[in-house]
Tab-separated table of C-alpha atoms and ligand atoms in Angstrom:
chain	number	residue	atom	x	y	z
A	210	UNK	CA	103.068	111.464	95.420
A	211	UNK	CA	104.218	107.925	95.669
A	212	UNK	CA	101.935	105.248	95.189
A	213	UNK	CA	102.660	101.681	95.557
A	214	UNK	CA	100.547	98.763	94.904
A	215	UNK	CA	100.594	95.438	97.893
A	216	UNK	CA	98.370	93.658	96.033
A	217	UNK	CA	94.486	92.923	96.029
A	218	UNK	CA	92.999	96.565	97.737
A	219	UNK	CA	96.336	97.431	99.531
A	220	UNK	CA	98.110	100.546	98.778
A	221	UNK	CA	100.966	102.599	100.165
A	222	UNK	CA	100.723	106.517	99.473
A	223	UNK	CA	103.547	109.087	100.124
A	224	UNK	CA	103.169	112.467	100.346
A	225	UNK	CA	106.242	114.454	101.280
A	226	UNK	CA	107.761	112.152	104.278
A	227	UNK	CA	104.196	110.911	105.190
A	228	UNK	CA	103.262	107.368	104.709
A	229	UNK	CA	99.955	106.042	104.616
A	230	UNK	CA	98.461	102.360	103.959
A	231	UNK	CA	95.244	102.110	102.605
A	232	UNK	CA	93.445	98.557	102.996
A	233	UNK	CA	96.069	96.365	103.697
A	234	UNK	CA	95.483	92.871	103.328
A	235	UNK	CA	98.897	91.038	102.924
A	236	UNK	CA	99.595	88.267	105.221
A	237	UNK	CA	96.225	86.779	103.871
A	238	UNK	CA	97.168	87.059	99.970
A	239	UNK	CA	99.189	83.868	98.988
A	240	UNK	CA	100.351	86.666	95.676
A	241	UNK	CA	101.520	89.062	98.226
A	242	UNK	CA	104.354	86.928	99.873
A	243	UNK	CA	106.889	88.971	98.633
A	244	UNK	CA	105.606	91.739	101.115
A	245	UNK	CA	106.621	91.854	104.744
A	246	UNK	CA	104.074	93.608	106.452
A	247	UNK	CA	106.364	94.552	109.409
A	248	UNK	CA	109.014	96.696	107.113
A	249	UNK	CA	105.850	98.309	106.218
A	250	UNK	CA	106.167	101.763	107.376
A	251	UNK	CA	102.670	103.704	108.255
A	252	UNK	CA	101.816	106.948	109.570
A	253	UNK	CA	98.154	106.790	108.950
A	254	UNK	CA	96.171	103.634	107.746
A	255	UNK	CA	92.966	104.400	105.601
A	256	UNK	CA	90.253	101.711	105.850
A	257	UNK	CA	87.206	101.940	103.010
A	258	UNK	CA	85.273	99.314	104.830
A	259	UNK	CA	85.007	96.467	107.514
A	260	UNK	CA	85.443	93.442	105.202
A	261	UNK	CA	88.337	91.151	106.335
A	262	UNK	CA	89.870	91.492	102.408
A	263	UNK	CA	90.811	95.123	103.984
A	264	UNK	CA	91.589	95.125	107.209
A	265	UNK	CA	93.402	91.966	107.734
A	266	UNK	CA	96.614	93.647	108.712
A	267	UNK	CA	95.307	96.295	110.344
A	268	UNK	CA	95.913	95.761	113.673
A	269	UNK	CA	99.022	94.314	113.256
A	270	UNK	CA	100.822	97.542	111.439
A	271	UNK	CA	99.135	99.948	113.842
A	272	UNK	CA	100.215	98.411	116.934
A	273	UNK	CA	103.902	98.653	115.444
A	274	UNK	CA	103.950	101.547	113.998
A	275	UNK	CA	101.343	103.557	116.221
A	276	UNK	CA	99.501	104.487	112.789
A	277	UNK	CA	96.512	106.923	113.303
A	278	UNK	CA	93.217	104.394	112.062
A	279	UNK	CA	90.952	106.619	109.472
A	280	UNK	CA	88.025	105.115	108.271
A	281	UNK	CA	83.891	105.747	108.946
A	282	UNK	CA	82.759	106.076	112.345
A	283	UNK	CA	81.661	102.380	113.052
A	284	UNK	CA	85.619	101.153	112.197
A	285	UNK	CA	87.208	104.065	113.824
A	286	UNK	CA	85.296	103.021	116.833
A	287	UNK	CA	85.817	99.633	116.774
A	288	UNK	CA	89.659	100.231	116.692
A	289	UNK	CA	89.161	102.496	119.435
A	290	UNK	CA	88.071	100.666	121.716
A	291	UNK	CA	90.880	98.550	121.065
A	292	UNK	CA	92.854	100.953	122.052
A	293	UNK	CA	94.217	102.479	118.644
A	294	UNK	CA	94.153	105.990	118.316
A	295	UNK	CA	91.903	106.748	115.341
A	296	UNK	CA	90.468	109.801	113.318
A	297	UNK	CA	86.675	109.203	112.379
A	298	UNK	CA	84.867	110.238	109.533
A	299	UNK	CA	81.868	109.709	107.556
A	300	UNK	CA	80.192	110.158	104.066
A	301	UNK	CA	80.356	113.329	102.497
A	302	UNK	CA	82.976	114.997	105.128
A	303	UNK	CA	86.482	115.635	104.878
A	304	UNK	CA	89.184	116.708	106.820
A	305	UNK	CA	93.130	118.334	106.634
A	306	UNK	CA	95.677	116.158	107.333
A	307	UNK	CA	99.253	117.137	107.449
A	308	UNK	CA	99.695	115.428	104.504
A	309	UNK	CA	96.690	117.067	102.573
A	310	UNK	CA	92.735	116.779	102.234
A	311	UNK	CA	90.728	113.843	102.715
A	312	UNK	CA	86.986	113.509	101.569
A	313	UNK	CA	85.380	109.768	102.473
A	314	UNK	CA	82.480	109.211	99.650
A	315	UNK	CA	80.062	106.880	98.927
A	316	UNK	CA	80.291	103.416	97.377
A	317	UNK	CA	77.982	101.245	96.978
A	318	UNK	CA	78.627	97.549	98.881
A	319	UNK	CA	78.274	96.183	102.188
A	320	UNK	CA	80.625	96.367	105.475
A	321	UNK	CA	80.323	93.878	108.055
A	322	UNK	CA	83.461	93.024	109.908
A	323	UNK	CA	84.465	89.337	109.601
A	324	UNK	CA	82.495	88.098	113.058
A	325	UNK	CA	79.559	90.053	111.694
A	326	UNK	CA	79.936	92.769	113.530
A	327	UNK	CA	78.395	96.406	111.854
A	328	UNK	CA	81.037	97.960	110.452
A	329	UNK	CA	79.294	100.723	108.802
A	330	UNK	CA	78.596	101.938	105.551
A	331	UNK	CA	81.257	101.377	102.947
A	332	UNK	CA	83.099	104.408	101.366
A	333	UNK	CA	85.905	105.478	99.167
A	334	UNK	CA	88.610	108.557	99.543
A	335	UNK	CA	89.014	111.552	97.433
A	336	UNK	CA	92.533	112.859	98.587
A	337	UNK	CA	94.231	115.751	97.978
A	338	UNK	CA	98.124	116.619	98.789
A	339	UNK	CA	101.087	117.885	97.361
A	340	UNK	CA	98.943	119.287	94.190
A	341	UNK	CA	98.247	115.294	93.144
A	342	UNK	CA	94.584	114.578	93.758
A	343	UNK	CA	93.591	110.669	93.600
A	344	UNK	CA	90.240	109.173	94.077
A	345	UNK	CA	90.475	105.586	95.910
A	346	UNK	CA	86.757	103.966	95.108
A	347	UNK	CA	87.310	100.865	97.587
A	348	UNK	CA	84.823	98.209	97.216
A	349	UNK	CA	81.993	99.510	94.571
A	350	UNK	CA	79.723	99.257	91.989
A	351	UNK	CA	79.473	102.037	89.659
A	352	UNK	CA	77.181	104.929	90.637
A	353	UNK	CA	76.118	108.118	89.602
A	354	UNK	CA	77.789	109.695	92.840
A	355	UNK	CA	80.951	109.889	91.131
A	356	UNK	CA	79.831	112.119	89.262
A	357	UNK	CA	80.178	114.260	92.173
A	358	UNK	CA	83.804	114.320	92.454
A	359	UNK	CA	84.946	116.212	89.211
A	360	UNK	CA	82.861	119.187	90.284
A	361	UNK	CA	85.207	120.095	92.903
A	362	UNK	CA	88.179	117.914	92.352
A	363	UNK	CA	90.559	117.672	89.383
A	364	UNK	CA	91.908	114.262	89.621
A	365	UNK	CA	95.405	112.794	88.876
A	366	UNK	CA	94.395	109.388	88.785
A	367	UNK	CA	91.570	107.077	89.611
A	368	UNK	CA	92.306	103.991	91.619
A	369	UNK	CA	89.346	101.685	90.815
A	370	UNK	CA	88.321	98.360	91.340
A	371	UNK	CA	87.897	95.640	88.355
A	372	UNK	CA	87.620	92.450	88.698
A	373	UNK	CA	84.123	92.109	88.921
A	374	UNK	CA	81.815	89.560	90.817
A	375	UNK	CA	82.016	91.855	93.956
A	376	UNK	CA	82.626	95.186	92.536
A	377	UNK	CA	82.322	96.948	89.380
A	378	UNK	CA	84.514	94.874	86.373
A	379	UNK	CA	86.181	96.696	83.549
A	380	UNK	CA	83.119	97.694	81.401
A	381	UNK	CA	81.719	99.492	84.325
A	382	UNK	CA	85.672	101.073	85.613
A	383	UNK	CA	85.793	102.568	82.199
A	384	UNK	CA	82.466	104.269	82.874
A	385	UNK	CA	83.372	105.014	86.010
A	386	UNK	CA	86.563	106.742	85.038
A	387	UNK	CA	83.821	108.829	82.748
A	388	UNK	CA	82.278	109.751	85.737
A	389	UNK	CA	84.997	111.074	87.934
A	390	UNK	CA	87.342	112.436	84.373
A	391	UNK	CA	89.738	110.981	84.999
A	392	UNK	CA	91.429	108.929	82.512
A	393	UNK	CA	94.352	107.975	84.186
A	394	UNK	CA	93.539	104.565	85.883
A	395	UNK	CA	95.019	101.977	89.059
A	396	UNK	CA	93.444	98.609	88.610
A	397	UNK	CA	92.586	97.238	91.849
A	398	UNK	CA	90.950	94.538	93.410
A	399	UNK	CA	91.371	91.649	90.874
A	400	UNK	CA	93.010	87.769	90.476
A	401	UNK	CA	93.497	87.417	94.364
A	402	UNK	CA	90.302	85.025	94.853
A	403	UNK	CA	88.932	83.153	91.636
A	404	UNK	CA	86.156	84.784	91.683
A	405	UNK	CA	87.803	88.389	90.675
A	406	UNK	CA	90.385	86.712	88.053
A	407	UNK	CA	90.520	89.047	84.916
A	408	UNK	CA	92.346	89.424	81.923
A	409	UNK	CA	94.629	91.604	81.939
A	410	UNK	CA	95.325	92.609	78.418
A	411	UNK	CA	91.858	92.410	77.779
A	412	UNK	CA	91.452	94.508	80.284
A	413	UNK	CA	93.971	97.028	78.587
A	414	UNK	CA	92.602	96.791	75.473
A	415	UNK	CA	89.178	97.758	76.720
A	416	UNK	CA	90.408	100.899	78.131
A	417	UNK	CA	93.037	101.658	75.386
A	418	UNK	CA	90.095	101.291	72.819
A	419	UNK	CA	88.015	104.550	74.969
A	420	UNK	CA	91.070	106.511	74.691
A	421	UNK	CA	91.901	105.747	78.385
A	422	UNK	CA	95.218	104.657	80.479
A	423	UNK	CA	94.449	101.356	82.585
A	424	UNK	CA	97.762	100.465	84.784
A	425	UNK	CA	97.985	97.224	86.526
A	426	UNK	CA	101.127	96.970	88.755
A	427	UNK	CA	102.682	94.160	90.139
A	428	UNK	CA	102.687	93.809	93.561
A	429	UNK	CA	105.323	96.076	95.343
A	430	UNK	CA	105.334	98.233	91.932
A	431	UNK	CA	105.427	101.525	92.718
A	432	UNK	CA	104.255	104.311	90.108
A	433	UNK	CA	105.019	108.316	90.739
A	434	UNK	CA	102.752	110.729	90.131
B	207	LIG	NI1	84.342	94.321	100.394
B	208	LIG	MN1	86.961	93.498	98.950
């Protein structure tokens, strides 16, 4: 499993020959110019919630590529009736993919689309495939329902958020990464706004000091898993 970083919330994932964008919000991040959204390639685009600091690009990629739109029910419908073809879920269910097992779980935060729109309740994905397992939290605070994960899923790595202000920050990511064991962390969701700007060896040192890997890639930085 492939898993490269495009900044902010964005992620690519590969598994096998199967590409899939989680998030992206690229043409809207001044740090992410170095990313050109249409050599993106995207069989499946995963959206944890409505906001437009994760579906910004959206549209754009799946009307290219013809990318299969998973998210809750409220998004999936939304890009429905826009005529994408989409695959909805919602809290607590999962389905098989061809490139492995998706679960969309809770998170704590909100999920209006940018007119204002509902867009839901906001989630994250536990995915499994090609024996890697990764939890993506998307936009959260820290809650006890991560506890939930490590009873049925062994995880590779955690993909949290830290920068704070709108989701957890690094105090409550290292908790966090108690909750799910895992102690292999992605750092995401930090610098792009000034609200969410963070130190990063801080940051590093935090985790380092509980015993615990915290990786913060650059954007287009891939890391193998
Ligand atoms: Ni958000
Ligand atoms: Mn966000």
């Amino acid at each position: 499993m492939k898993i490269t970083f495009y900044g902010h919330a964005s992620l690519g994932i590969e598994v096998n020959d199967v590409h899939i964008l989680v998030d992206p919000f690229i043409s809207g991040n001044d740090k992410a110019s170095n990313i050109d959204i249409d050599s993106l390639k995207a069989d499946y685009i995963l959206v944890t919630h409505a906001h437009q600091d994760h579906i910004l690009d959206v549209e754009a990629i799946a009307k290219r590529t013809n990318a299969m739109i998973v998210s809750n029910f409220e998004i999936a419908t939304y890009f429905e009736q826009k005529g994408f073809e989409t695959h909805p879920m919602n809290h607590g269910g999962s389905w098989d993919f061809e490139f492995g097992n998706v679960k969309y779980v809770n998170a704590i935060h909100t999920s209006s689309f940018p007119d204002g729109s509902y867009g839901g309740q906001p989630g994250g994905f536990v995915i499994e495939g090609e024996r890697k397992n990764i939890y993506i939290a998307g936009d959260t605070a820290l809650t006890f329902d991560m506890k939930l994960i490590p009873l049925q899923t062994q995880l590779d790595l955690a993909i949290l958020p830290i920068g704070d202000n709108f989701t957890m920050g690094i105090d409550d990511a290292i908790l966090a990464s108690d909750f799910v064991q895992c102690d292999k962390v992605l750092g995401y969701h930090f610098d792009t706004f000034g609200y969410i700007e963070i130190d990063h060896e801080e940051a590093k040192r935090k985790f380092f000091d509980k015993n615990k890997d915290l990786m913060i890639l650059e954007i287009g930085e891939s890391i193998e898993l």
